[in-house]
């Protein structure tokens, strides 16, 4: 078969029957769009989080009593420092603060600005920050979502926190955290650690948890055992567990994904069914006619296979392209809410483009194989029977 | 190949090309650097989920850990 | 005429099975058609003409007996060879024209040549030649769905001719044509006859009883020829 004549007729046939193929391409592209969007978003979030693993502390230690986290005593810090191989022991104070009137919550994070390192980190994050001005009086840095929300509720410059003692603590909004960190900082309020303590109700000797590093990863298992043995109510988590949790990210929304997947599958089955029955009614006659005009079974199969392949590729490229634009250029409006939730604060994050080629390939196979099979099997069954219908 | 189809194929190639271009030119280092600096400042990576889950039983920062039940005094559930 | 045998039919039987009942449609057909001959199979509807033509074209398999096309047993060949034989030696014209309605006249006529391995340029040349013979050149770019019945049938003739086969099989070619178009069709058939094509026509149209060119009328009754 001359490739030129073959392609000429193939494309001619596709083009002349475009209205018939268009619906199939549009529906397939939409399914692929949905599937790819979901996978793009989750792999992008996972990528961004995993990138931060490099700078996350290796271990987190906290106190758990009766299955409930309780404030961790600060003296544990000294016990940890004494362990050989442990470095960079840092206390953390953080917690959710509920904006009770509207059922919204912020994450208050205390940072120890007595540490020289914290100044440097802040300077890096927000260039030309006047640290002295920041530490002078009660001030905080807020995430973009928090800023937008407070603005909308007339807290333009400051916010009055209600402390557990029943007193009010007025904190000025110093600056907004950079939008590139919205994935983790959107609902954050970063403030000096003592201020955070006061608002969250921790006493002088209490922290939320304590983190430390163990530079040699080979010692991590041993260290976990050693640290766990310090106190009966001590819980320790290391970075490997965190990494694992990132890998499983969104599994907890399995129900939702399951529904999405079922919708996709059933739509797909519908298309396949449509294709299948199409072959049996009108195509049956066309195939018989082609055979009567001297086409062999092989010619017909090759033609139909290539035709299907063109449709499959076209829908795949369209679906993936629009998913890419939707997620990485437009920021996945609507679908984002499925992933990040839309109940608390509006998050205007941009997703970092991540194309996982193994995922793209598996999407293609999951979609293309049943599609091609559903078209070719009936075509094959029609082609091999004697095409007497063409005569009638 | 007939002309309208060539045009369609060219369109698909342009789509793929523009996608690769965007992918190739995206400022990855800036995006990841800011995230890392944020993490370095707070010593934590907390996914800003905006779901209405019960924070007192679920710790979004460390799913393995139990959550801090500190806020019940401000907002009674 | 040359005495070379183009179509040889020997002891041909075709029986259909319907709900356990055997329905013999063709019974012991023996027929030999030489090169350049024009044979009119004449019979009422249901006498088995279409079945016989599809067996000659290798589109159906005989229950017993055989069909030889230029000495080759088309009904016994594997598909690849049977198809090649059909593509090279047999052109078909149908009662319902059987065109691809969404394609133009000239696109319809290219179809038999697509698997041939010819270049697009050669295909176009052959298509133009066939369109001229079938007297439909002036509608070359018109969609098949826009044609009148006569124009559709002439397009079908061009399509049957395009691969220059020696055998043309026509199944009730004038059944859907008015008288004028039927006569025009017969005129073109005469042209093909002069070109030396072997022609087999299945019909019950009385117009074929007295053709202006040499032809043999073979009556067909209840699946038997006499
Ligand atoms: N596929 C088939 N299955 C069963 N019976 C058939 C089939 N094809 C044709 N027949 C029967 O064979 C007989 C001859 O049909 P056909 O060859 O179409 O006759 P004609 O073309 O002379 O009108 C008819 O009675 C028809 O019902
Ligand atoms: Mg008939």
XYZ file of C-alpha atoms and ligand atoms in Angstrom:
723
model
C 0.000 0.000 0.000
C 1.346 3.402 -0.949
C 1.565 5.422 2.235
C 0.628 8.595 0.441
C -2.587 7.306 -1.077
C -3.441 5.576 2.177
C -2.992 8.722 4.245
C -4.763 10.770 1.679
C -7.833 8.603 1.855
C -7.617 8.187 5.617
C -7.487 11.898 6.328
C -10.092 12.568 3.681
C -12.416 10.070 5.298
C -11.729 11.461 8.782
C -12.255 14.997 7.624
C -15.416 14.327 5.663
C -16.905 12.439 8.600
C -15.613 14.921 11.155
C -19.001 15.537 12.692
C -19.189 11.841 13.512
C -15.693 11.797 15.029
C -15.910 15.167 16.715
C -18.268 14.032 19.451
C -16.004 11.101 20.259
C -12.921 13.315 20.298
C -14.591 15.947 22.465
C -15.866 13.447 25.033
C -12.557 11.572 25.154
C -10.630 14.823 25.418
C -12.858 15.863 28.314
C -12.255 12.621 30.160
C -8.532 12.894 29.558
C -8.675 16.509 30.640
C -10.287 15.600 33.946
C -7.952 12.709 34.612
C -4.827 14.673 33.708
C -5.916 17.743 35.670
C -6.374 15.675 38.798
C -3.013 13.994 38.353
C -1.263 17.247 37.436
C -2.515 18.960 40.576
C -1.601 16.139 42.910
C 1.839 15.617 41.408
C 2.506 19.352 41.470
C 1.567 19.635 45.138
C 3.569 16.554 45.971
C 6.564 17.939 44.106
C 6.396 21.282 45.911
C 6.107 19.617 49.304
C 8.889 17.163 48.619
C 11.150 20.044 47.627
C 10.743 21.462 51.132
C 11.787 18.169 52.696
C 15.412 19.212 52.215
C 15.032 21.992 54.752
C 12.562 20.336 57.089
C 13.814 19.139 60.445
C 14.667 15.438 60.608
C 12.740 14.629 63.786
C 9.738 15.989 65.606
C 9.109 15.136 69.238
C 5.906 15.866 71.079
C 4.002 14.772 74.133
C 0.967 12.584 73.713
C -1.257 11.635 76.635
C -4.230 9.367 76.241
C -4.011 9.695 72.498
C -4.203 13.470 72.627
C -1.374 15.857 71.935
C -0.631 18.020 74.901
C 1.931 20.802 75.269
C 5.469 19.501 75.326
C 7.628 20.524 78.313
C 10.625 22.633 77.382
C 12.964 20.644 79.592
C 12.805 17.849 76.993
C 14.868 20.148 74.820
C 17.812 19.876 77.182
C 17.483 16.093 77.327
C 17.609 15.947 73.541
C 20.637 18.206 73.273
C 22.474 15.818 75.575
C 22.048 12.906 73.159
C 25.132 12.360 71.044
C 24.528 12.934 67.320
C 21.610 15.283 67.795
C 21.954 18.793 66.449
C 19.898 21.846 65.771
C 17.299 21.357 68.494
C 14.487 23.852 67.975
C 11.262 24.462 69.867
C 8.114 25.154 67.949
C 4.962 26.861 69.053
C 2.057 26.781 66.675
C -1.648 26.156 66.640
C -4.942 27.025 65.048
C -6.704 30.171 65.987
C -10.394 30.232 65.189
C -11.994 33.385 63.912
C -15.085 32.382 65.712
C -17.682 34.661 64.181
C -17.161 33.281 60.713
C -15.924 29.786 61.436
C -12.571 30.492 59.826
C -9.219 29.528 61.246
C -5.625 30.676 60.924
C -2.435 28.861 61.723
C -0.369 30.814 64.200
C 3.325 29.974 63.986
C 5.815 31.295 66.492
C 9.371 31.929 65.404
C 12.234 32.506 67.805
C 13.644 35.797 66.569
C 16.289 35.816 69.281
C 18.084 33.359 67.008
C 20.377 35.071 64.528
C 19.455 32.369 61.987
C 15.819 33.429 62.008
C 16.790 36.978 60.994
C 18.724 35.615 58.054
C 15.881 33.331 57.021
C 13.427 36.205 57.185
C 15.737 38.440 55.142
C 15.980 35.761 52.501
C 12.255 35.246 52.378
C 11.256 38.880 52.268
C 14.073 41.058 50.979
C 14.816 44.355 52.770
C 12.839 43.518 55.855
C 13.544 45.889 58.688
C 13.906 43.315 61.463
C 14.084 45.948 64.173
C 10.812 47.467 63.071
C 9.260 44.009 62.939
C 10.330 43.089 66.459
C 9.331 46.466 67.860
C 5.906 45.885 69.402
C 3.460 43.107 68.500
C 3.719 42.425 64.788
C 3.075 39.496 62.508
C 3.583 38.334 58.938
C 0.474 36.904 57.331
C -0.165 34.643 54.383
C -1.968 35.983 51.372
C -5.188 34.185 52.211
C -5.195 35.602 55.728
C -4.454 39.088 54.440
C -7.284 38.968 51.920
C -9.675 37.647 54.503
C -8.791 40.199 57.181
C -8.950 43.018 54.643
C -12.426 41.966 53.686
C -13.430 42.062 57.339
C -12.011 45.495 58.080
C -8.894 44.357 59.896
C -6.665 46.346 57.571
C -3.721 46.980 59.893
C -4.128 44.832 62.949
C -6.116 42.087 64.557
C -7.294 41.633 68.141
C -6.654 38.117 69.358
C -8.551 36.774 72.331
C -6.146 35.000 74.681
C -7.171 32.125 76.976
C -6.937 34.521 79.908
C -9.769 36.462 78.378
C -7.670 39.469 77.460
C -7.240 40.939 74.005
C -3.911 41.014 72.254
C -3.628 43.505 69.417
C -1.118 42.463 66.754
C -0.172 44.627 63.780
C 0.067 43.170 60.305
C 3.643 43.844 59.261
C 3.881 42.265 55.845
C 2.332 39.651 53.604
C 4.246 36.456 52.948
C 5.325 35.912 49.305
C 2.634 34.344 47.118
C 4.989 31.618 45.863
C 4.677 30.023 49.301
C 0.867 30.044 49.273
C 0.694 26.280 49.209
C 2.031 26.205 52.777
C 1.694 29.755 54.038
C -1.719 30.873 52.836
C -3.357 30.552 56.254
C -0.289 31.307 58.338
C 0.341 34.077 60.819
C 4.037 34.203 61.635
C 4.922 36.051 64.826
C 7.569 36.094 67.538
C 7.422 32.930 69.606
C 6.477 34.589 72.900
C 3.537 36.350 71.306
C 2.369 33.070 69.812
C 2.642 31.444 73.239
C 0.491 34.089 74.799
C -2.225 33.899 72.155
C -2.261 30.099 72.041
C -2.155 29.773 75.814
C 1.153 28.019 76.288
C 2.997 28.654 79.534
C 6.644 29.746 79.643
C 7.791 26.137 80.002
C 5.656 24.727 77.233
C 6.025 24.360 73.480
C 3.966 22.549 70.795
C 6.791 20.260 69.894
C 10.543 20.086 69.533
C 12.469 19.362 66.365
C 16.029 18.260 65.874
C 18.365 17.008 63.176
C 20.473 13.887 63.004
C 22.942 14.480 60.183
C 23.686 10.790 59.687
C 20.565 9.082 58.222
C 21.966 5.672 59.196
C 21.408 6.604 62.826
C 17.770 7.541 62.349
C 16.210 4.236 63.368
C 18.460 3.921 66.342
C 17.741 7.525 67.287
C 13.993 6.957 67.086
C 14.305 4.131 69.609
C 16.597 6.090 71.840
C 14.421 9.197 71.936
C 11.187 7.234 72.373
C 12.692 5.632 75.438
C 13.155 9.001 77.162
C 9.519 9.305 78.253
C 6.513 7.034 78.117
C 4.372 9.807 76.667
C 6.854 10.956 74.058
C 5.979 10.567 70.389
C 8.629 10.903 67.731
C 8.203 11.234 63.967
C 10.978 11.425 61.439
C 11.286 12.856 57.966
C 10.892 9.476 56.307
C 7.391 9.218 57.763
C 6.650 12.688 56.481
C 7.914 11.738 53.055
C 5.715 8.667 53.086
C 2.737 10.774 53.984
C 3.468 13.026 51.004
C 3.547 10.027 48.737
C 0.135 8.993 50.028
C -1.199 12.492 49.766
C -4.866 12.686 48.782
C -5.470 9.095 49.608
C -7.654 10.313 52.414
C -9.919 11.707 49.761
C -10.231 8.277 48.218
C -14.012 8.439 48.268
C -14.032 11.508 46.107
C -11.494 10.144 43.689
C -13.444 6.949 43.518
C -16.560 8.821 42.452
C -14.614 10.830 39.917
C -13.046 7.684 38.587
C -16.390 5.929 38.350
C -17.913 8.843 36.480
C -14.995 8.823 34.093
C -15.163 5.082 33.583
C -18.887 4.977 32.976
C -18.698 7.834 30.484
C -15.920 6.024 28.771
C -17.885 2.792 28.639
C -20.711 4.756 27.055
C -18.454 6.027 24.308
C -17.107 2.582 23.716
C -20.608 1.236 23.525
C -21.548 3.913 21.026
C -18.518 3.058 18.921
C -19.258 -0.598 19.184
C -22.848 -0.329 17.979
C -21.848 2.137 15.289
C -19.609 -0.496 13.822
C -22.469 -2.907 13.721
C -24.954 -0.702 11.938
C -23.487 1.665 9.380
C -19.875 0.623 9.383
C -20.786 -2.955 8.668
C -22.069 -1.958 5.262
C -19.087 0.300 4.543
C -16.641 -2.426 5.439
C -18.497 -4.853 3.181
C -18.398 -2.303 0.398
C -14.672 -1.741 0.766
C -14.145 -5.476 0.615
C -16.329 -5.717 -2.504
C -14.165 -3.021 -4.067
C -11.053 -5.119 -3.603
C -9.799 -4.212 -0.131
C -8.442 -7.139 1.841
C -9.237 -7.771 5.497
C -5.759 -6.496 6.294
C -6.361 -3.285 4.363
C -9.600 -2.674 6.224
C -8.064 -3.438 9.616
C -5.039 -1.273 8.932
C -7.292 1.542 7.832
C -9.574 1.327 10.852
C -6.658 0.912 13.240
C -4.889 3.980 11.915
C -8.124 5.931 11.926
C -8.706 5.021 15.567
C -5.126 5.815 16.446
C -5.438 9.283 14.934
C -8.592 9.892 16.961
C -6.949 8.568 20.110
C -3.845 10.717 19.683
C -5.801 13.825 18.813
C -8.040 13.511 21.874
C -5.057 12.703 24.066
C -3.070 15.726 22.953
C -6.087 18.009 23.275
C -7.047 16.637 26.690
C -3.552 16.864 28.130
C -2.908 20.289 26.629
C -6.078 21.804 28.044
C -5.413 20.165 31.404
C -1.927 21.675 31.389
C -3.236 25.149 30.608
C -6.060 24.777 33.103
C -3.857 23.651 35.965
C -0.529 25.339 35.394
C -1.548 28.511 33.609
C -5.000 29.230 35.003
C -4.390 27.722 38.451
C -7.161 25.122 38.240
C -10.175 27.177 39.319
C -12.929 25.033 40.894
C -10.941 21.812 40.820
C -8.411 23.417 43.176
C -11.109 23.608 45.787
C -11.548 19.861 45.585
C -7.912 19.451 46.524
C -7.289 22.272 48.921
C -10.800 22.859 50.108
C -12.730 26.076 49.753
C -14.326 26.291 53.171
C -11.653 28.181 55.030
C -9.559 30.748 53.189
C -9.368 31.466 49.495
C -6.019 30.262 48.181
C -4.747 31.863 44.981
C -1.735 29.646 44.527
C -0.063 28.833 41.236
C 0.865 25.239 40.667
C 4.443 24.444 39.745
C 4.303 22.560 36.418
C 5.235 18.935 36.897
C 4.865 16.453 34.049
C 5.291 12.921 35.241
C 5.891 10.971 32.052
C 5.133 7.610 33.559
C 1.762 8.979 34.642
C 1.155 10.474 31.210
C 2.004 7.167 29.594
C -0.286 5.232 31.868
C -3.142 7.673 31.228
C -2.572 7.088 27.549
C -2.576 3.324 27.872
C -5.569 3.200 30.204
C -7.473 5.276 27.687
C -6.104 4.056 24.359
C -6.071 0.293 24.796
C -9.755 -0.248 25.610
C -10.662 2.352 23.013
C -8.714 0.696 20.224
C -9.882 -2.737 21.269
C -13.512 -1.633 21.386
C -13.276 -0.360 17.843
C -11.082 -2.989 16.272
C -12.626 -6.135 17.676
C -16.034 -5.477 16.093
C -14.368 -4.237 12.904
C -12.345 -7.405 12.744
C -15.425 -9.537 13.348
C -17.268 -7.743 10.564
C -14.337 -7.876 8.161
C -13.786 -11.588 8.419
C -17.388 -12.507 7.695
C -18.303 -12.692 4.011
C -19.279 -9.173 3.032
C -22.419 -10.105 1.149
C -24.319 -7.207 2.751
C -22.569 -4.837 0.408
C -24.458 -6.403 -2.471
C -27.896 -5.730 -1.048
C -2.655 13.978 3.695
C -5.303 16.449 2.747
C -4.780 20.127 3.545
C -7.334 20.670 6.327
C -5.853 17.714 8.104
C -2.320 19.020 7.739
C -3.571 22.204 9.376
C -5.058 20.174 12.220
C -1.843 18.212 12.701
C 0.179 21.431 12.711
C -2.194 22.843 15.316
C -1.642 19.818 17.556
C 2.123 20.163 17.174
C 1.896 23.856 18.064
C -0.106 22.969 21.186
C 2.508 20.430 22.222
C 5.303 22.849 21.456
C 3.816 25.722 23.437
C 3.236 23.357 26.340
C 6.870 22.225 26.306
C 7.972 25.829 26.033
C 5.977 26.829 29.106
C 7.257 23.767 30.920
C 10.858 24.478 29.966
C 10.786 28.173 30.804
C 8.980 27.993 34.138
C 11.060 29.569 36.939
C 11.298 26.445 39.059
C 14.159 27.618 41.251
C 12.275 30.741 42.334
C 9.158 28.768 43.170
C 10.899 26.058 45.146
C 13.313 28.508 46.766
C 10.510 30.545 48.282
C 8.875 27.402 49.622
C 12.163 26.286 51.119
C 12.834 29.679 52.674
C 9.372 29.660 54.182
C 10.046 26.223 55.626
C 13.447 27.310 56.917
C 11.891 30.268 58.729
C 9.075 28.361 60.421
C 10.815 24.940 60.604
C 7.654 23.392 59.282
C 5.826 22.624 56.074
C 2.174 22.925 56.679
C -0.095 22.290 53.716
C -2.598 25.149 53.618
C -5.626 22.975 53.220
C -8.786 24.960 53.361
C -11.089 22.144 54.250
C -13.508 22.158 57.116
C -12.059 19.106 58.800
C -11.768 18.787 62.527
C -8.299 20.030 63.317
C -8.498 18.630 66.823
C -8.335 15.068 65.502
C -6.376 15.570 62.302
C -2.908 17.056 62.139
C -2.418 18.329 58.629
C 1.229 19.136 59.202
C 2.172 15.724 60.471
C -0.526 13.208 59.600
C 1.240 10.610 61.733
C 0.883 12.725 64.809
C -2.166 13.523 66.828
C -3.347 17.066 66.507
C -2.949 19.773 69.057
C -6.201 20.227 70.871
C -5.415 23.704 72.140
C -8.088 25.842 70.603
C -11.241 24.495 72.214
C -11.317 27.427 74.596
C -11.685 29.943 71.801
C -14.128 28.126 69.669
C -16.493 25.664 71.219
C -17.361 22.854 68.856
C -14.382 -13.411 -29.874
C -11.452 -14.973 -28.086
C -12.181 -18.329 -26.573
C -10.356 -17.732 -23.324
C -12.587 -18.648 -20.374
C -12.863 -15.838 -17.845
C -15.431 -17.246 -15.438
C -15.874 -20.964 -14.928
C -18.593 -22.211 -12.571
C -18.726 -25.910 -11.728
C -21.473 -27.748 -9.809
C -22.112 -24.731 -7.665
C -24.469 -25.070 -4.703
C -25.347 -22.494 -2.112
C -27.634 -23.366 0.760
C -28.667 -21.012 3.544
C -29.659 -22.284 6.922
C -32.457 -20.575 8.679
C -33.744 -21.715 12.064
C -32.733 -25.280 11.346
C -34.223 -25.264 7.842
C -31.903 -25.693 4.895
C -32.805 -23.296 2.105
C -31.168 -24.212 -1.162
C -30.754 -20.986 -3.101
C -28.418 -22.110 -5.864
C -28.639 -25.635 -7.207
C -26.006 -27.195 -9.402
C -24.978 -24.177 -11.445
C -22.604 -24.869 -14.332
C -21.563 -21.954 -16.449
C -18.620 -20.902 -18.535
C -18.185 -17.317 -19.661
C -15.493 -16.434 -22.189
C -13.525 -13.234 -22.529
C -15.497 -10.330 -23.955
C -18.831 -12.057 -23.565
C -21.853 -10.246 -22.183
C -24.142 -12.460 -20.141
C -27.558 -11.369 -18.885
C -28.835 -13.472 -15.987
C -32.541 -12.984 -16.128
C -34.863 -13.993 -13.355
C -37.507 -12.772 -10.958
C -36.660 -11.435 -7.567
C -35.529 -14.228 -5.251
C -34.293 -16.500 -8.005
C -30.728 -16.299 -6.640
C -29.047 -13.807 -8.992
C -27.413 -11.705 -6.301
C -26.196 -14.816 -4.528
C -24.607 -16.053 -7.719
C -22.871 -12.742 -8.389
C -21.452 -12.546 -4.880
C -20.095 -16.057 -5.267
C -18.417 -15.060 -8.539
C -16.881 -12.026 -6.814
C -15.709 -14.171 -3.913
C -17.837 -12.178 -1.464
C -19.606 -15.351 -0.375
C -18.494 -18.949 -0.038
C -20.220 -21.777 -1.948
C -21.722 -24.709 -0.057
C -20.145 -26.935 -2.661
C -18.723 -26.628 -6.129
C -16.338 -23.926 -7.259
C -15.877 -20.667 -9.084
C -12.758 -20.095 -11.172
C -11.727 -16.626 -12.271
C -9.236 -16.973 -15.126
C -8.508 -20.402 -13.777
C -8.046 -19.326 -10.147
C -10.483 -20.729 -7.569
C -11.494 -17.432 -5.941
C -13.742 -19.112 -3.396
C -10.919 -21.277 -2.080
C -8.175 -18.666 -1.895
C -7.169 -17.080 1.388
C -8.526 -13.564 1.820
C -5.347 -11.767 0.849
C -5.232 -13.465 -2.579
C -8.974 -13.427 -3.138
C -8.992 -9.692 -2.431
C -6.125 -9.108 -4.792
C -7.891 -11.089 -7.480
C -11.062 -9.097 -6.906
C -9.189 -5.804 -6.937
C -7.412 -6.563 -10.206
C -9.989 -8.501 -12.181
C -13.488 -7.671 -10.990
C -15.424 -4.423 -10.993
C -18.826 -4.315 -9.340
C -21.947 -2.251 -9.914
C -24.821 -2.452 -7.450
C -28.542 -1.894 -7.503
C -28.333 0.791 -4.792
C -25.158 2.321 -6.231
C -23.461 1.943 -2.842
C -21.412 5.128 -2.992
C -19.844 6.821 0.024
C -22.361 9.634 0.178
C -20.118 12.103 2.019
C -17.345 11.824 -0.571
C -17.214 13.505 -3.962
C -17.484 11.630 -7.264
C -13.762 11.527 -7.870
C -13.019 10.551 -4.257
C -15.452 7.664 -4.537
C -13.757 6.454 -7.681
C -10.295 6.426 -6.037
C -11.348 3.882 -3.379
C -10.522 0.650 -5.281
C -7.020 1.977 -6.002
C -6.098 2.963 -2.435
C -4.614 -0.436 -1.506
C -2.986 -0.796 -4.945
C 0.332 0.813 -4.038
C 0.033 3.377 -6.812
C 1.148 6.959 -6.332
C -1.498 9.630 -5.872
C -0.642 11.103 -9.292
C -1.128 7.780 -11.083
C -4.349 7.230 -9.197
C -5.662 10.620 -10.331
C -4.839 9.818 -13.957
C -6.675 6.512 -13.800
C -9.630 8.135 -12.059
C -9.889 10.768 -14.785
C -9.833 8.108 -17.506
C -12.580 6.133 -15.805
C -14.669 9.271 -15.259
C -14.454 10.042 -18.985
C -15.544 6.570 -20.037
C -18.461 6.660 -17.601
C -19.404 10.144 -18.836
C -19.402 11.723 -15.365
C -16.280 13.899 -15.638
C -18.348 17.085 -15.423
C -19.490 16.180 -11.887
C -16.023 15.257 -10.664
C -16.039 17.443 -7.545
C -19.715 17.039 -6.629
C -20.651 15.152 -3.471
C -22.209 11.758 -4.158
C -25.218 12.705 -2.045
C -25.963 15.572 -4.460
C -26.130 13.383 -7.573
C -29.197 12.141 -9.424
C -29.779 8.388 -9.719
C -28.283 8.223 -13.203
C -25.212 10.181 -12.153
C -24.762 7.924 -9.149
C -24.864 4.834 -11.327
C -22.355 6.342 -13.776
C -20.078 7.153 -10.833
C -20.406 3.509 -9.822
C -19.413 2.493 -13.348
C -16.319 4.695 -13.153
C -15.491 3.121 -9.802
C -15.912 -0.384 -11.249
C -13.669 0.540 -14.152
C -10.905 2.424 -12.419
C -8.675 -0.550 -11.694
C -9.112 -1.710 -15.320
C -10.644 -5.100 -14.437
C -11.574 -7.521 -17.183
C -14.804 -8.581 -15.548
C -17.689 -6.272 -14.704
C -20.491 -7.636 -12.517
C -23.754 -5.681 -12.413
C -26.531 -6.491 -9.963
C -29.867 -5.006 -11.078
C -28.069 -1.907 -12.360
C -31.202 -0.247 -13.758
C -33.639 -1.117 -11.005
C -33.393 2.381 -9.524
C -33.073 4.278 -12.801
C -35.682 5.848 -15.076
C -35.907 4.764 -18.706
C -33.629 7.463 -20.139
C -30.926 6.795 -17.605
C -31.287 3.056 -18.113
C -30.705 3.510 -21.836
C -27.702 5.728 -21.125
C -26.379 3.032 -18.822
C -26.810 0.389 -21.510
C -24.998 2.650 -23.958
C -22.031 2.806 -21.633
C -22.212 -0.963 -21.190
C -21.913 -1.239 -24.981
C -18.795 0.919 -24.733
C -17.358 -1.469 -22.145
C -18.279 -4.393 -24.342
C -16.369 -2.831 -27.209
C -13.419 -2.395 -24.838
C -13.450 -6.180 -24.510
C -14.693 -6.450 -20.945
C -16.450 -9.561 -19.807
C -19.817 -8.449 -18.453
C -22.301 -10.291 -16.262
C -25.611 -8.545 -15.587
C -28.221 -9.821 -13.154
C -31.550 -8.205 -13.889
C -35.233 -8.605 -14.526
C -35.420 -5.443 -16.636
C -36.885 -6.196 -20.121
C -34.586 -3.504 -21.580
C -31.809 -6.090 -21.511
C -33.757 -8.546 -23.661
C -32.618 -7.024 -26.917
C -29.310 -5.264 -26.521
C -27.720 -3.471 -29.472
C -24.588 -5.511 -28.924
C -23.995 -9.219 -28.806
C -25.178 -10.786 -25.582
C -26.412 -14.060 -24.158
C -29.530 -14.086 -22.029
C -29.551 -16.875 -19.472
C -32.831 -17.363 -17.621
C -32.631 -18.139 -13.960
C -35.453 -19.824 -12.071
C -35.408 -20.952 -8.452
C -31.655 -21.099 -8.229
C -31.170 -23.008 -11.438
C -30.101 -21.827 -14.853
C -31.569 -23.231 -17.989
N -27.873 -14.382 3.807
C -29.001 -15.047 3.481
N -29.581 -15.835 4.401
C -30.699 -16.520 4.099
N -31.309 -16.457 2.928
C -30.801 -15.682 1.961
C -29.616 -14.928 2.193
N -29.299 -14.244 1.084
C -30.279 -14.568 0.186
N -31.149 -15.413 0.722
C -32.319 -15.991 0.028
O -31.900 -16.510 -1.202
C -32.883 -16.281 -2.156
C -32.242 -15.639 -3.378
O -31.851 -14.349 -3.048
P -31.083 -13.363 -4.046
O -29.859 -14.067 -4.499
O -30.939 -12.077 -3.419
O -32.136 -13.301 -5.252
P -32.262 -12.186 -6.382
O -31.030 -11.361 -6.358
O -32.446 -12.972 -7.621
O -33.469 -11.392 -6.032
C -33.970 -15.446 -1.545
O -35.071 -16.288 -1.245
C -33.340 -14.917 -0.294
O -34.300 -14.821 0.715
Mg -30.842 -9.306 -6.107
